[in-house]
Amino acid sequence: MNPTYRQLIDTFGQGWERGDAELLSSVFTADAVFQETPFSQKETGIAAIRGYWKDVPVHQAEVSFKSGEIFAAGPWFATEFQCTFRHEDVLASICRG
């Protein structure tokens, strides 16, 4: 496995856990596209992605991010992850990807 892939996933997770939009957005390229779900709006470009993530600390607390094994094929990679957090009045929300 390429250690850069692990570093990217870990940095993304640390940014999410800390509510640090700058750290989290550092794993994206300037022309990246982020889409939370297949039905949500696409955030295009680093400024839009950073803008999306800046509100995370307002709506999420007690965030815990864990990722699994990384699968790579050529320049592409994927991993499974689980993120749990408190969201407003909900005791725990779970995101999986």
Coordinates of N, CA and C in Angstrom, one line a residue:
M1 N 0.8 -1.2 0.0 CA 0.0 0.0 0.0 C 0.9 1.3 0.0
N2 N 0.4 2.3 -0.7 CA 1.1 3.5 -0.8 C 0.9 4.3 0.5
P3 N 1.9 4.7 1.3 CA 1.7 5.4 2.6 C 1.1 6.7 2.4
T4 N 1.2 7.3 1.2 CA 0.5 8.6 0.9 C -1.0 8.5 1.1
Y5 N -1.5 7.4 0.6 CA -3.0 7.2 0.7 C -3.4 7.1 2.2
R6 N -2.7 6.4 3.0 CA -3.0 6.4 4.4 C -2.9 7.8 5.0
Q7 N -1.9 8.5 4.7 CA -1.7 9.9 5.2 C -2.9 10.8 4.8
L8 N -3.4 10.7 3.5 CA -4.5 11.4 3.1 C -5.8 11.1 3.9
I9 N -6.1 9.8 4.0 CA -7.3 9.4 4.8 C -7.1 9.9 6.2
D10 N -6.0 9.7 6.9 CA -5.8 10.1 8.3 C -6.0 11.6 8.4
T11 N -5.4 12.4 7.5 CA -5.5 13.8 7.6 C -7.0 14.2 7.4
F12 N -7.7 13.6 6.5 CA -9.1 13.9 6.3 C -9.9 13.6 7.6
G13 N -9.6 12.5 8.2 CA -10.3 12.1 9.5 C -10.0 13.0 10.6
Q14 N -8.7 13.4 10.7 CA -8.3 14.3 11.8 C -9.0 15.7 11.6
G15 N -9.1 16.1 10.4 CA -9.7 17.4 10.1 C -11.2 17.3 10.5
W16 N -11.8 16.2 10.2 CA -13.3 16.1 10.5 C -13.4 16.0 12.1
E17 N -12.6 15.2 12.7 CA -12.7 15.1 14.2 C -12.5 16.4 14.9
R18 N -11.6 17.2 14.4 CA -11.2 18.5 15.0 C -12.1 19.7 14.6
G19 N -12.9 19.4 13.6 CA -13.7 20.5 13.0 C -12.8 21.6 12.3
D20 N -11.7 21.1 11.7 CA -10.7 21.9 11.2 C -10.8 21.9 9.6
A21 N -11.5 22.9 9.1 CA -11.8 22.9 7.7 C -10.5 23.1 6.9
E22 N -9.5 23.8 7.4 CA -8.2 24.0 6.7 C -7.5 22.7 6.6
L23 N -7.4 21.9 7.7 CA -6.7 20.6 7.6 C -7.4 19.7 6.7
L24 N -8.7 19.6 6.9 CA -9.5 18.7 6.1 C -9.4 19.0 4.6
S25 N -9.5 20.3 4.2 CA -9.5 20.6 2.8 C -8.1 20.5 2.2
S26 N -7.1 20.4 3.1 CA -5.7 20.2 2.6 C -5.5 18.9 1.8
V27 N -6.4 18.0 1.9 CA -6.2 16.7 1.1 C -6.9 16.8 -0.3
F28 N -7.5 17.9 -0.6 CA -8.1 18.1 -1.9 C -7.3 19.0 -2.8
T29 N -7.4 18.7 -4.1 CA -6.7 19.6 -5.1 C -7.5 20.8 -5.4
A30 N -6.9 21.8 -6.0 CA -7.6 23.1 -6.2 C -8.9 22.9 -7.0
D31 N -8.9 21.9 -7.9 CA -10.1 21.8 -8.8 C -10.9 20.5 -8.4
A32 N -10.8 20.1 -7.1 CA -11.5 18.9 -6.7 C -13.1 19.2 -6.6
V33 N -13.8 18.1 -6.6 CA -15.3 18.1 -6.5 C -15.6 17.2 -5.3
F34 N -16.4 17.8 -4.4 CA -16.8 17.0 -3.2 C -18.4 17.0 -3.2
Q35 N -18.9 15.8 -3.0 CA -20.4 15.6 -3.0 C -20.7 14.6 -1.8
E36 N -21.3 15.2 -0.8 CA -21.6 14.4 0.4 C -22.4 13.1 0.1
T37 N -23.4 13.2 -0.6 CA -24.3 12.1 -1.0 C -24.6 12.2 -2.5
P38 N -25.1 11.1 -3.1 CA -25.4 11.2 -4.5 C -26.5 12.3 -4.8
F39 N -27.3 12.7 -3.8 CA -28.4 13.6 -4.0 C -28.1 15.0 -3.5
S40 N -26.9 15.2 -3.0 CA -26.6 16.6 -2.5 C -25.9 17.4 -3.5
Q41 N -25.7 18.6 -3.3 CA -25.1 19.6 -4.2 C -23.6 19.3 -4.3
K42 N -23.0 19.4 -5.5 CA -21.6 19.3 -5.6 C -20.9 20.5 -5.2
E43 N -19.8 20.4 -4.5 CA -19.0 21.5 -4.1 C -17.7 21.5 -5.0
T44 N -17.6 22.5 -5.8 CA -16.5 22.4 -6.8 C -15.4 23.5 -6.4
G45 N -14.2 23.0 -6.3 CA -13.1 23.9 -6.0 C -12.8 23.9 -4.5
I46 N -11.6 24.2 -4.2 CA -11.1 24.2 -2.8 C -11.9 25.2 -1.9
A47 N -12.2 26.3 -2.4 CA -12.9 27.3 -1.6 C -14.3 26.8 -1.3
A48 N -15.0 26.2 -2.2 CA -16.3 25.7 -1.9 C -16.3 24.5 -1.0
I49 N -15.3 23.7 -1.1 CA -15.1 22.5 -0.2 C -14.8 23.0 1.2
R50 N -13.9 24.0 1.3 CA -13.6 24.5 2.6 C -14.8 25.2 3.2
G51 N -15.6 25.9 2.4 CA -16.9 26.5 2.9 C -17.9 25.5 3.4
Y52 N -18.0 24.4 2.7 CA -18.9 23.3 3.2 C -18.4 22.8 4.6
W53 N -17.2 22.5 4.8 CA -16.7 21.9 6.0 C -16.5 22.9 7.2
K54 N -16.6 24.2 6.9 CA -16.4 25.2 8.0 C -17.6 25.2 9.0
D55 N -18.8 24.7 8.5 CA -19.9 24.6 9.4 C -20.0 23.3 10.2
V56 N -19.1 22.4 9.9 CA -19.2 21.1 10.6 C -19.1 21.3 12.2
P57 N -18.2 22.1 12.7 CA -18.2 22.2 14.2 C -19.5 22.8 14.8
V58 N -20.2 23.5 14.0 CA -21.5 24.1 14.4 C -22.5 23.1 14.6
H59 N -22.5 22.0 13.8 CA -23.6 21.0 13.8 C -23.2 19.7 14.3
Q60 N -21.9 19.4 14.5 CA -21.4 18.1 14.9 C -20.5 18.3 16.1
A61 N -20.7 17.4 17.1 CA -19.8 17.4 18.3 C -19.4 15.9 18.6
E62 N -18.4 15.7 19.4 CA -17.9 14.4 19.8 C -17.7 13.5 18.6
V63 N -17.0 14.0 17.6 CA -16.7 13.3 16.3 C -15.6 12.3 16.5
S64 N -15.9 11.1 16.0 CA -14.9 10.0 16.0 C -14.9 9.4 14.6
F65 N -13.7 9.4 14.0 CA -13.5 8.9 12.6 C -12.6 7.7 12.6
K66 N -13.0 6.7 12.0 CA -12.2 5.5 11.8 C -12.2 5.0 10.4
S67 N -11.1 4.6 9.8 CA -11.0 4.1 8.5 C -10.5 2.7 8.5
G68 N -10.8 2.0 7.4 CA -10.4 0.6 7.3 C -9.2 0.4 6.3
E69 N -9.2 -0.8 5.8 CA -8.1 -1.1 4.8 C -8.3 -0.2 3.6
I70 N -7.1 0.1 3.0 CA -7.1 0.9 1.8 C -6.9 -0.1 0.6
F71 N -7.7 0.1 -0.4 CA -7.7 -0.7 -1.6 C -7.2 0.2 -2.8
A72 N -6.2 -0.2 -3.5 CA -5.6 0.7 -4.5 C -5.5 0.0 -5.9
A73 N -5.7 0.7 -6.9 CA -5.6 0.2 -8.3 C -5.1 1.4 -9.1
G74 N -3.8 1.3 -9.5 CA -3.2 2.4 -10.3 C -3.2 3.6 -9.4
P75 N -3.6 4.8 -10.0 CA -3.6 6.0 -9.2 C -4.8 6.2 -8.4
W76 N -5.8 5.3 -8.3 CA -7.0 5.4 -7.5 C -6.9 4.6 -6.3
F77 N -7.6 5.0 -5.2 CA -7.7 4.2 -4.0 C -9.0 4.5 -3.4
A78 N -9.4 3.5 -2.5 CA -10.7 3.6 -1.8 C -10.5 3.0 -0.4
T79 N -11.3 3.4 0.5 CA -11.3 2.8 1.8 C -12.7 2.9 2.4
E80 N -13.0 2.1 3.3 CA -14.3 2.2 4.1 C -14.0 3.1 5.3
F81 N -15.0 3.8 5.8 CA -14.8 4.6 7.0 C -16.1 4.6 7.8
Q82 N -16.0 4.9 9.0 CA -17.1 5.2 9.9 C -16.9 6.4 10.7
C83 N -17.8 7.3 10.7 CA -17.7 8.5 11.5 C -18.9 8.7 12.4
T84 N -18.7 8.8 13.7 CA -19.9 9.0 14.6 C -19.7 10.3 15.2
F85 N -20.9 10.9 15.5 CA -20.9 12.3 16.0 C -22.3 12.6 16.6
R86 N -22.3 13.6 17.5 CA -23.6 14.1 18.0 C -24.0 15.2 17.0
H87 N -25.2 15.2 16.6 CA -25.8 16.2 15.6 C -27.0 16.8 16.2
E88 N -26.8 18.1 16.6 CA -27.9 18.8 17.3 C -28.6 18.0 18.3
D89 N -29.9 17.6 18.2 CA -30.6 16.9 19.2 C -30.4 15.4 19.1
V90 N -29.8 14.9 18.1 CA -29.6 13.5 17.9 C -28.4 13.0 18.7
L91 N -28.5 12.0 19.5 CA -27.4 11.5 20.4 C -26.2 11.0 19.6
A92 N -26.5 10.3 18.5 CA -25.4 9.8 17.7 C -25.8 9.6 16.3
S93 N -25.0 10.1 15.4 CA -25.2 9.9 13.9 C -24.0 9.1 13.5
I94 N -24.3 8.2 12.5 CA -23.2 7.4 11.9 C -23.2 7.6 10.4
C95 N -22.0 8.0 9.9 CA -21.8 8.1 8.5 C -20.8 7.0 8.1
R96 N -21.2 6.3 7.1 CA -20.3 5.2 6.6 C -20.0 5.5 5.1
G97 N -18.8 5.2 4.7 CA -18.5 5.4 3.3 C -17.5 4.4 2.9

